[in-house]
mmCIF file of C-alpha atoms in Angstrom:
data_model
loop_
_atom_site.group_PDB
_atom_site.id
_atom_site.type_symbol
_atom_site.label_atom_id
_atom_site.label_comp_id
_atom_site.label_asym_id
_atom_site.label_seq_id
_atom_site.Cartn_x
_atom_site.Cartn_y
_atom_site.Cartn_z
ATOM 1 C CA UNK V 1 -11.527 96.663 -61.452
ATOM 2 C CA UNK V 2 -9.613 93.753 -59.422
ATOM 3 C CA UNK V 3 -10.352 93.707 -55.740
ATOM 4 C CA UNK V 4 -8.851 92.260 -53.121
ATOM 5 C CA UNK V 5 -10.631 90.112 -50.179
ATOM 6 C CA UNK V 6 -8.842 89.987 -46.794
ATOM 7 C CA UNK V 7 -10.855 87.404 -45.206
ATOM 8 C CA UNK V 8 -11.834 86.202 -47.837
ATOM 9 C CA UNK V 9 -12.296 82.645 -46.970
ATOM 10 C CA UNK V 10 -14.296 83.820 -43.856
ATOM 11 C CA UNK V 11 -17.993 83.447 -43.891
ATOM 12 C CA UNK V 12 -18.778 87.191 -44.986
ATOM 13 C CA UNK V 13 -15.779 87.549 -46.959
ATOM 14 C CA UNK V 14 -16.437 84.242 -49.054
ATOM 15 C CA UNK V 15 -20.254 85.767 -49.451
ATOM 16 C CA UNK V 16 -18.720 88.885 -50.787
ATOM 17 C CA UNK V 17 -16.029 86.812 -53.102
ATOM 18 C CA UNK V 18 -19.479 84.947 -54.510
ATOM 19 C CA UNK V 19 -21.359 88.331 -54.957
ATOM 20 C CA UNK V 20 -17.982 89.512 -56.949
ATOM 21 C CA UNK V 21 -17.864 86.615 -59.113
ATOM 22 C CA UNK V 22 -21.436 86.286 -59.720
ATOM 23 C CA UNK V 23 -20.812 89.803 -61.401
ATOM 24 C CA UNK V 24 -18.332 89.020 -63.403
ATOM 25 C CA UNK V 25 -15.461 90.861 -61.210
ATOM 26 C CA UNK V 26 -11.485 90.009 -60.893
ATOM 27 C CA UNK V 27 -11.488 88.804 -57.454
ATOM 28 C CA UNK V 28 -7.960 87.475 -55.224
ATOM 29 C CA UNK V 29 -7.820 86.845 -51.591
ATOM 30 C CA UNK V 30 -5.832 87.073 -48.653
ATOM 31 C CA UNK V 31 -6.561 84.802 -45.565
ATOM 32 C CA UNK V 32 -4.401 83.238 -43.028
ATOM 33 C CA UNK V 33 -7.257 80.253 -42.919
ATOM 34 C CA UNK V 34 -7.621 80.382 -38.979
ATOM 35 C CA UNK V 35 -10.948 80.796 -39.514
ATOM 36 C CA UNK V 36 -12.310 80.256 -42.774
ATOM 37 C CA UNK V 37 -11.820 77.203 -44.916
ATOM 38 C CA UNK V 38 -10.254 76.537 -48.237
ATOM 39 C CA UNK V 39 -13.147 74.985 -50.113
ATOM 40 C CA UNK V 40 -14.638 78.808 -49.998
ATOM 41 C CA UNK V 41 -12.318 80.013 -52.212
ATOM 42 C CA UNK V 42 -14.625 79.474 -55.139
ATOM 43 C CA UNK V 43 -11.122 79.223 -57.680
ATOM 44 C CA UNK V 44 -10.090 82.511 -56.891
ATOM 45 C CA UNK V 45 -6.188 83.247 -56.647
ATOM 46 C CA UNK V 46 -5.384 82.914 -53.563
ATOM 47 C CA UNK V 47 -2.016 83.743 -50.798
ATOM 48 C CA UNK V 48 -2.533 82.486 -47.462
ATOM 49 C CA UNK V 49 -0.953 85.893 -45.111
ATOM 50 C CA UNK V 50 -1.236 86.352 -41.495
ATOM 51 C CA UNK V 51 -1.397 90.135 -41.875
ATOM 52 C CA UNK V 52 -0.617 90.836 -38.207
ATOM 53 C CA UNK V 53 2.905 90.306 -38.524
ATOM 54 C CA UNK V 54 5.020 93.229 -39.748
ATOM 55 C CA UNK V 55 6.896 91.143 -42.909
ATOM 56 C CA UNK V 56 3.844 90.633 -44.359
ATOM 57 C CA UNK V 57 3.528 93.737 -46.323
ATOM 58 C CA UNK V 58 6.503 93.076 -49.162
ATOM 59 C CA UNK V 59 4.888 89.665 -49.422
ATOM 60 C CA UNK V 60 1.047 91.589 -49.765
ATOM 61 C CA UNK V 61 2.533 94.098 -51.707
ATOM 62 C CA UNK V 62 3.775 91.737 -54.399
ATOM 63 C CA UNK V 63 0.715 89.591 -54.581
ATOM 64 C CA UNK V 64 -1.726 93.221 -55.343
ATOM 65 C CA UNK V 65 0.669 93.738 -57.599
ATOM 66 C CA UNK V 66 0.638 90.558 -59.827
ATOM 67 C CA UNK V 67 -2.586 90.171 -59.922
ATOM 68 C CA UNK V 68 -3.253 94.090 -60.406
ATOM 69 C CA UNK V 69 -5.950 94.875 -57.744
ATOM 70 C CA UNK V 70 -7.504 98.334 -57.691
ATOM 71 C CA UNK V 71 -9.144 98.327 -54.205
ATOM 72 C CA UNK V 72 -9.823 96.386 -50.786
ATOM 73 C CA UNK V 73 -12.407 94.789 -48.982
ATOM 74 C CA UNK V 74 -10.608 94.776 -45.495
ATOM 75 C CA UNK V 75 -12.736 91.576 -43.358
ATOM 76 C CA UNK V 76 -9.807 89.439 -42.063
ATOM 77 C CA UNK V 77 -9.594 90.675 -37.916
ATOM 78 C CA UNK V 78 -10.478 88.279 -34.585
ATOM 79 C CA UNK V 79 -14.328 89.179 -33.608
ATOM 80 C CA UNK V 80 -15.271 87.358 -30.700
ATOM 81 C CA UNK V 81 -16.621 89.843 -27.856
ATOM 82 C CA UNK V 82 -15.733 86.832 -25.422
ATOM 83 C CA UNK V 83 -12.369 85.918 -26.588
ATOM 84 C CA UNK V 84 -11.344 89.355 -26.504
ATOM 85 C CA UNK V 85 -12.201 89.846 -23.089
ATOM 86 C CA UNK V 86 -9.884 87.096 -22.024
ATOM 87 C CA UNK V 87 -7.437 87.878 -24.769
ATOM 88 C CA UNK V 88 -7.580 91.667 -24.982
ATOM 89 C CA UNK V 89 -3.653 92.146 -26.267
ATOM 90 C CA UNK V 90 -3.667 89.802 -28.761
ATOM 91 C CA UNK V 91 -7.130 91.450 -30.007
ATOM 92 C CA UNK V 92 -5.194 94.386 -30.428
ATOM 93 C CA UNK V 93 -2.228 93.210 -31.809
ATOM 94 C CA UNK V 94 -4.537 90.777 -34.584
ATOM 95 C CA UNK V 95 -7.117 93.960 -35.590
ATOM 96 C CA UNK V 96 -4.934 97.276 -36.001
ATOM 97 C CA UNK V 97 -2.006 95.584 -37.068
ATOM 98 C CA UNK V 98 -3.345 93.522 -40.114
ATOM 99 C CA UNK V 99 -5.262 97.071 -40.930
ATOM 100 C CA UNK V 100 -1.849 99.126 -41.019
ATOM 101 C CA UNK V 101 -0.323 96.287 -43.007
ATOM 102 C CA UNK V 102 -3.031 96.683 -45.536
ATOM 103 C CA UNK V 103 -3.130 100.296 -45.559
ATOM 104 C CA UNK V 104 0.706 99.950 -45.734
ATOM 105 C CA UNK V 105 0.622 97.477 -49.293
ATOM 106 C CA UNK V 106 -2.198 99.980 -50.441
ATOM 107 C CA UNK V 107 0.044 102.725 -50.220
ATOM 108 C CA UNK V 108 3.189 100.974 -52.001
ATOM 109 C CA UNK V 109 0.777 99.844 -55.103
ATOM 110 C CA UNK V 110 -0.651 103.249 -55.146
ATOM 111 C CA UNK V 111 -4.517 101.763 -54.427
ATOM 112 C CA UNK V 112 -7.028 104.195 -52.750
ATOM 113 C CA UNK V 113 -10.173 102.721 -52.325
ATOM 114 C CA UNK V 114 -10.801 100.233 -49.127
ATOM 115 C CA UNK V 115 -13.873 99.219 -47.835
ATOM 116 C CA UNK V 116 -13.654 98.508 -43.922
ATOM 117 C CA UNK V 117 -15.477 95.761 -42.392
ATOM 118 C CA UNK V 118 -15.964 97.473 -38.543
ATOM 119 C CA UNK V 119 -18.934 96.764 -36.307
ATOM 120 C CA UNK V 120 -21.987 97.858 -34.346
ATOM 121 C CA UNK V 121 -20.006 96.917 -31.342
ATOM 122 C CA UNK V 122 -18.748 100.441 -31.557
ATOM 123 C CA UNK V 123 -21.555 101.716 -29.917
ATOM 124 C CA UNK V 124 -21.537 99.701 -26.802
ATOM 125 C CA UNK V 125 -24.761 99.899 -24.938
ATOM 126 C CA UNK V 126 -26.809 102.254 -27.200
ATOM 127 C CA UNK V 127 -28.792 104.755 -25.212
ATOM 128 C CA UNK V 128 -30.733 106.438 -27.732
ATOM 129 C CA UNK V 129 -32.114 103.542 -30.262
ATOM 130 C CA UNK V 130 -32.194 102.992 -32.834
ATOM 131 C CA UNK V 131 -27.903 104.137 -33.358
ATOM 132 C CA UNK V 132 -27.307 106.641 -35.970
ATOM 133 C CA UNK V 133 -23.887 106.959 -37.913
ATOM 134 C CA UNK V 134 -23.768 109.957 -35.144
ATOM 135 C CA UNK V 135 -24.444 108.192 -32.462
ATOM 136 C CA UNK V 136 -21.421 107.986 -29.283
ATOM 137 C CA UNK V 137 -18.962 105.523 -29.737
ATOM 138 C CA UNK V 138 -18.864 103.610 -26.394
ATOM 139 C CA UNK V 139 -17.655 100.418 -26.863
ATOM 140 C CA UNK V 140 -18.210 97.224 -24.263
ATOM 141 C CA UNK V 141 -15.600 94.760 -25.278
ATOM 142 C CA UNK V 142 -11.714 94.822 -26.373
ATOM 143 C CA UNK V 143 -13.402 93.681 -29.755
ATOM 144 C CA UNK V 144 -15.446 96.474 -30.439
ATOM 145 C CA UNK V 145 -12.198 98.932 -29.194
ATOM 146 C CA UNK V 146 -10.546 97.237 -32.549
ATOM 147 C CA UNK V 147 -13.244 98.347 -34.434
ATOM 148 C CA UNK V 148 -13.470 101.955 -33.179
ATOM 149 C CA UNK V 149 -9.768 101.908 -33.406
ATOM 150 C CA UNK V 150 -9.802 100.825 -37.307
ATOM 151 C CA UNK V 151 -12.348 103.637 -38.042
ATOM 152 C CA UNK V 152 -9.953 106.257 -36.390
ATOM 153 C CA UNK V 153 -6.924 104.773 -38.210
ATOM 154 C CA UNK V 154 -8.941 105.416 -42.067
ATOM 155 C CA UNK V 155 -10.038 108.521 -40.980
ATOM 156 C CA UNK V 156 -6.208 109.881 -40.481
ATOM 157 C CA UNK V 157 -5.420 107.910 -43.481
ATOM 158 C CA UNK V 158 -8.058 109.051 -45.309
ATOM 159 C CA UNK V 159 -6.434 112.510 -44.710
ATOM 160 C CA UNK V 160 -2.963 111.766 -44.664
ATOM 161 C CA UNK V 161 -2.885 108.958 -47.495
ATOM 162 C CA UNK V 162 -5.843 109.985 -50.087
ATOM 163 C CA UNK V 163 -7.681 107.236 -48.979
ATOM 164 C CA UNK V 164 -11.222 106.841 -50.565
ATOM 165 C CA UNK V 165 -12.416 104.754 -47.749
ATOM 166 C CA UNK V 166 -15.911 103.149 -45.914
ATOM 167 C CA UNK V 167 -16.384 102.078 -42.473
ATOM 168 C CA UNK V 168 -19.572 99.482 -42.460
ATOM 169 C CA UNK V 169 -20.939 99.016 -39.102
ATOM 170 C CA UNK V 170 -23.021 95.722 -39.511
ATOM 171 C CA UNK V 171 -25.122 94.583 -36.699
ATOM 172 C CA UNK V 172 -25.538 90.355 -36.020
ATOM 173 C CA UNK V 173 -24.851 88.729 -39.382
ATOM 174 C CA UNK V 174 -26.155 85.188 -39.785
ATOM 175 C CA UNK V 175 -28.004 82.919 -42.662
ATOM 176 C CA UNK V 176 -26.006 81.363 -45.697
ATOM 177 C CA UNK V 177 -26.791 82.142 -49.278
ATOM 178 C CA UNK V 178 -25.200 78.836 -50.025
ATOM 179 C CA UNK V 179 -25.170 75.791 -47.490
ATOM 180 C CA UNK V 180 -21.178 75.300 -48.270
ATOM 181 C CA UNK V 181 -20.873 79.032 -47.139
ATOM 182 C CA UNK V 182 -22.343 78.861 -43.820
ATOM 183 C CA UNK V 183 -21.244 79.999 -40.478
ATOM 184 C CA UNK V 184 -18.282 77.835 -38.563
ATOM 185 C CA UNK V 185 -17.928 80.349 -35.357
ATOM 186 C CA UNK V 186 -17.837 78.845 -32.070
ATOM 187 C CA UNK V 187 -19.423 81.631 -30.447
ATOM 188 C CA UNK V 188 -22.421 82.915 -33.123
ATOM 189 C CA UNK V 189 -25.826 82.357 -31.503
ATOM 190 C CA UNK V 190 -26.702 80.340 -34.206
ATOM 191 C CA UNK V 191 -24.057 77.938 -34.841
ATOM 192 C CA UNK V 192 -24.042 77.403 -30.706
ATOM 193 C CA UNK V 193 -27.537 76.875 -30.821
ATOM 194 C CA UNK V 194 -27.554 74.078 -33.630
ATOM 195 C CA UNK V 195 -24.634 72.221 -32.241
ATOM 196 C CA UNK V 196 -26.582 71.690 -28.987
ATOM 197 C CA UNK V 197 -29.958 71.026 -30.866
ATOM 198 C CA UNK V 198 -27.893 68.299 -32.767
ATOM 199 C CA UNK V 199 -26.358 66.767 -29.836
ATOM 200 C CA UNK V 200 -29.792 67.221 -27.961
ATOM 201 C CA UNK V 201 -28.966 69.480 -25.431
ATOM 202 C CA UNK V 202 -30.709 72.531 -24.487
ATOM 203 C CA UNK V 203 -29.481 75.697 -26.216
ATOM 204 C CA UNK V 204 -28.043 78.356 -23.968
ATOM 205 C CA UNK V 205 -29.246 81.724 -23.964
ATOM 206 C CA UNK V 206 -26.549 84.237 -22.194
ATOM 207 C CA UNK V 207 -28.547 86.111 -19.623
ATOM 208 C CA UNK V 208 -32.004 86.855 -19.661
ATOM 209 C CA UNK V 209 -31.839 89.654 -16.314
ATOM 210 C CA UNK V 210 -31.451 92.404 -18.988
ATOM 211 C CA UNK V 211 -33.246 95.352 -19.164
ATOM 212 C CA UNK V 212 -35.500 94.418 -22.276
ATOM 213 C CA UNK V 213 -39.369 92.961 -22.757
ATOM 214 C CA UNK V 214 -38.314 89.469 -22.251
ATOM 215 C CA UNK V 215 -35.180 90.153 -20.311
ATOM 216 C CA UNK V 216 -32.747 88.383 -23.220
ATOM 217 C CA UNK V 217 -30.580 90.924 -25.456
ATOM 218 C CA UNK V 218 -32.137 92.382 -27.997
ATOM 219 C CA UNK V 219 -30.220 92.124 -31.622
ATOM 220 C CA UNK V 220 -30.759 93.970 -35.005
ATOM 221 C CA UNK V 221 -30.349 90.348 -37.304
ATOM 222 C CA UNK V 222 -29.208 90.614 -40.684
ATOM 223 C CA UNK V 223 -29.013 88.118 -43.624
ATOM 224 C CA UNK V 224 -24.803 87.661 -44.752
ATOM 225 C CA UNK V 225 -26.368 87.806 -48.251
ATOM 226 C CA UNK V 226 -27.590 91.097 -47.485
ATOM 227 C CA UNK V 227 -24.461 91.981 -46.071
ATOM 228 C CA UNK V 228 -22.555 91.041 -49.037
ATOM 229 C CA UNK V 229 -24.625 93.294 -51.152
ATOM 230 C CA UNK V 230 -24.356 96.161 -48.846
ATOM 231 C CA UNK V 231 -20.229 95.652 -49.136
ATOM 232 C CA UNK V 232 -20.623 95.505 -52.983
ATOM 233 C CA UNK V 233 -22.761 98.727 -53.068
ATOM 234 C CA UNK V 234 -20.210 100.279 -50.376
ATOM 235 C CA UNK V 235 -17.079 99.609 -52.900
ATOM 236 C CA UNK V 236 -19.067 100.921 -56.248
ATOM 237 C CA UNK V 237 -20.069 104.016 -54.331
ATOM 238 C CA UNK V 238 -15.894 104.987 -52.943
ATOM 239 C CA UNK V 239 -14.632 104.034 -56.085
ATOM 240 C CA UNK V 240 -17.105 106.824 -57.539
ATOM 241 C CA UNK V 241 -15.589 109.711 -55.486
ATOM 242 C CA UNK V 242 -12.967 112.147 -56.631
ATOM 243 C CA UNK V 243 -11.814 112.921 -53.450
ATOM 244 C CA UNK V 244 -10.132 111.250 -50.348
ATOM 245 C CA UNK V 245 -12.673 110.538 -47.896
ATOM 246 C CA UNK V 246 -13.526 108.606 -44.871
ATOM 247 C CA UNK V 247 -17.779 107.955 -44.568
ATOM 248 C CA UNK V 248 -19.768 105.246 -42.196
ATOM 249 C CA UNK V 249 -22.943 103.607 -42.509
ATOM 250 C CA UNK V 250 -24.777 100.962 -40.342
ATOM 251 C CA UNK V 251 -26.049 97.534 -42.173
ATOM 252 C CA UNK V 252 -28.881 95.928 -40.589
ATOM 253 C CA UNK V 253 -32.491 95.260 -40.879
ATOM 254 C CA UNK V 254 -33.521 98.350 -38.381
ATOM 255 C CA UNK V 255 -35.655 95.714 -36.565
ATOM 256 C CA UNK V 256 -34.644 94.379 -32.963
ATOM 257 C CA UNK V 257 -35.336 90.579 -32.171
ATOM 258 C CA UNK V 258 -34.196 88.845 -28.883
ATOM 259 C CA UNK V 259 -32.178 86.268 -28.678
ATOM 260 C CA UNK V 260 -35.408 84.473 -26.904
ATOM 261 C CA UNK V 261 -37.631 85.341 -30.080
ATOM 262 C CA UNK V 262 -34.490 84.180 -32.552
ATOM 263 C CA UNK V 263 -34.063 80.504 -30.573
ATOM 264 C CA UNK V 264 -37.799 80.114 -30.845
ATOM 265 C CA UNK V 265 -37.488 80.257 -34.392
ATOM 266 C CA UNK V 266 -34.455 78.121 -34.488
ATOM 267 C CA UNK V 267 -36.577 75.395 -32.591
ATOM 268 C CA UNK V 268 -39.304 76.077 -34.474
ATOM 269 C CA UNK V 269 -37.223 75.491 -37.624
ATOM 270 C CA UNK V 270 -35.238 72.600 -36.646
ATOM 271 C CA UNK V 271 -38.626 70.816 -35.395
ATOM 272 C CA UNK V 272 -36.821 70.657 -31.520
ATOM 273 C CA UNK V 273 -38.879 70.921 -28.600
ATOM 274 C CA UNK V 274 -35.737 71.826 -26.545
ATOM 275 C CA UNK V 275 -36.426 73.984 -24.393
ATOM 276 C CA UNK V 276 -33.222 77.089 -24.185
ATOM 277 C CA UNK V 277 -31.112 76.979 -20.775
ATOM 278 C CA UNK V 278 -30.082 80.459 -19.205
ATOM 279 C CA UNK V 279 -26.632 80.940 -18.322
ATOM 280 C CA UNK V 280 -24.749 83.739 -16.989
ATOM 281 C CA UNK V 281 -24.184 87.185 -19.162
ATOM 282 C CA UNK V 282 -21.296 87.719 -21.547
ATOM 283 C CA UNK V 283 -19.020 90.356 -20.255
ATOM 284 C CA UNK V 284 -19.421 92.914 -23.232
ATOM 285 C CA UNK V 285 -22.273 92.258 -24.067
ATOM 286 C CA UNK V 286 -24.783 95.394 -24.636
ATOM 287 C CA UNK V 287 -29.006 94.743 -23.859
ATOM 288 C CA UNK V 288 -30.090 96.254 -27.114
ATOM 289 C CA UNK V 289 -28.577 96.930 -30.306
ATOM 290 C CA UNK V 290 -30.170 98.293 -33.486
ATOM 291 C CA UNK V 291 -29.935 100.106 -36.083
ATOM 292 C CA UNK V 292 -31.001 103.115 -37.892
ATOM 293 C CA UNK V 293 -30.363 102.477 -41.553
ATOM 294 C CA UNK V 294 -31.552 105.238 -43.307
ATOM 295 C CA UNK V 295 -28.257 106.804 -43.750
ATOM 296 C CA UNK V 296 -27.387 103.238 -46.190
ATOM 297 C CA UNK V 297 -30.795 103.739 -48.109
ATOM 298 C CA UNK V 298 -30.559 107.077 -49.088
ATOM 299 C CA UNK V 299 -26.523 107.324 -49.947
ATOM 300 C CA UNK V 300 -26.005 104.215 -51.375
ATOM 301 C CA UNK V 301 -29.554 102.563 -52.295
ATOM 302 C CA UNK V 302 -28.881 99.381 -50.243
ATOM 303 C CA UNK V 303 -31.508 97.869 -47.522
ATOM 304 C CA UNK V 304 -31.718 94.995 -46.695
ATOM 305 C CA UNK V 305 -34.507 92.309 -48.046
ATOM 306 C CA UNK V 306 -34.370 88.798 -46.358
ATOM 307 C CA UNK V 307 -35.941 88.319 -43.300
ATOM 308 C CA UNK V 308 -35.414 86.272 -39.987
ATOM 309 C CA UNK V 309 -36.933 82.923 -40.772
ATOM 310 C CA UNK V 310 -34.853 83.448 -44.126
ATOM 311 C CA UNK V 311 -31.782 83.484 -41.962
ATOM 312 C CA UNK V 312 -32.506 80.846 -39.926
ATOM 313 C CA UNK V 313 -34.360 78.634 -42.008
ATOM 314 C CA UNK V 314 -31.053 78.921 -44.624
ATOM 315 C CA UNK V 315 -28.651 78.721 -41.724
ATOM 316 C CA UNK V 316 -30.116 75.289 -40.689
ATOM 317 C CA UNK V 317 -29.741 74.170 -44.242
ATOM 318 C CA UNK V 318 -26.277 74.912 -43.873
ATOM 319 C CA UNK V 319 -25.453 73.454 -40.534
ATOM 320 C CA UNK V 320 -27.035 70.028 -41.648
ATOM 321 C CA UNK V 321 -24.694 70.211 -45.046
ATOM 322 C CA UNK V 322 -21.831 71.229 -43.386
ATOM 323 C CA UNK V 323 -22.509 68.080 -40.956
ATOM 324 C CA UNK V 324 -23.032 65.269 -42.997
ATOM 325 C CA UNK V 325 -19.955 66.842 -45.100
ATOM 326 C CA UNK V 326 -17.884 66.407 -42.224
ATOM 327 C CA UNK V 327 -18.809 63.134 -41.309
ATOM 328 C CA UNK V 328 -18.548 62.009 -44.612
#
């Protein structure tokens, strides 16, 4: 089995391509490099493809073929709840369109089996927590409509194409399994948190008026090494089914921590006695979401096992590599 990474030079998609290789799998991947960087490749063959743009699909079509992939991993998409709110067109436009393009090389290599990388922002601000698979979609940002939108799309292709296919809502990714892998978003709690504690500035928490015990948003945190494994587990399990399908699971820990509790540890971790600096909310932003995970445990034996100070103390690791590598 050959799979194919869109995003793969992202920082879950490069955790995934490590997970791959670490088992001994064919692994290529796709990524337009807005976002990810080069050095994550890991060797892996490699096209750089905007997949937004309609003329990519002969080109993505020719590069499954040479190098003979059976199935997707579908990450590459824009997935800033800010940015989108400013930049809601384009959000659209970026998302659905690289997802029909892929669907659209699937279908001319005769492929089946995608895994989807979609969101918890599907569920907006959850009423009844923690959110089931069942639970209302009611999205909050032009972001999260993407992700709601992708689902939709598999679920007619699913029907329409034979698609064997997975939607995986994952809740807030962070940590690193390696520091060279680590998170480079401008908008990520973390990586906004470090850059200030580095430059010794306060870190900015986004609102802290919410309805929730400390008044900050509450967030189900997830290690990205966990979140590789759960994509892993998600591609043996399609792969196993005989027929077309569309199924969802949520991938978090099932735990909510604030974003008050997660800089604390940050601090604590990074030995700063900064203290955080409230701004105004993020439009889009829900007060509380977590997960109910049970669905993931029972259908496909994954839960996750690394837990918060894991994530933070590895994403700190990470963020000082990632520094001195810069400035070296």
């Amino acid at each position: 089995m050959a799979v194919l990474i869109t995003g793969g030079a992202g920082y879950i998609g490069s955790h995934v391509v490590e997970e791959l290789l670490k088992r001994g799998t064919p692994t290529a991947v796709v990524d337009d490099l807005s976002a990810g960087g080069a050095h994550r490749l890991m060797g892996t063959p490699f096209a750089q493809i905007d997949l937004s743009r309609p003329e990519c699909v002969a080109e993505l079509t020719a590069f499954m073929s040479e190098h003979q992939i059976d199935s997707v991993i579908h990450f590459a998409a824009k997935k800033s709840v800010r940015e989108s709110v400013v930049r809601p067109l384009w959000y659209y436009d970026q998302n659905l369109n690289a997802l029909l393009n892929v669907i659209a090389a699937m279908s001319a290599c005769n492929l089946t089996d995608i895994v989807f990388s979609s969101s918890s922002a599907v569920y907006g601000n959850i009423v009844s927590e923690p959110a089931t698979e069942d639970s209302p979609f009611s999205p909050m940002s032009p972001y999260g409509h993407t992700k709601a939108c992708g689902e939709w799309i598999l679920e007619d292709a699913a029907r329409a194409h034979s698609l064997r296919a997975i939607s995986l809502r994952f809740f807030n990714v962070v940590g690193s399994a390696r520091p060279d892998l680590g998170d480079l978003s401008d908008f990520n709690l973390l990586p906004m948190a470090f850059r200030a504690i580095a430059a010794g500035k306060q870190p900015f928490v986004f609102g802290d008026d919410y309805p929730t015990p400390d008044g900050t948003c509450v967030r189900d945190y997830v290690h990205v090494r966990d979140v590789a494994r759960a994509h892993i587990s998600a591609l043996d399990f399609v792969s196993s089914q005989l027929a077309a399908s569309h199924d969802v699971f949520n991938v978090g820990t099932g735990v909510g921590t604030s974003v008050k509790e997660m800089l604390d540890l940050v601090l604590d971790v990074s030995g700063s006695s900064l203290k955080p600096r409230v701004q105004p909310r993020i439009n889009g932003d829900p007060a509380r979401a977590t997960a109910n995970v049970s669905k993931i445990l029972n259908t496909l034996g994954w839960q996750a096992e690394l837990s918060t100070r894991d994530m933070v103390e590895s994403a700190w690791e990470s963020f000082l590599y990632l520094a001195n590598e810069s400035s070296t």
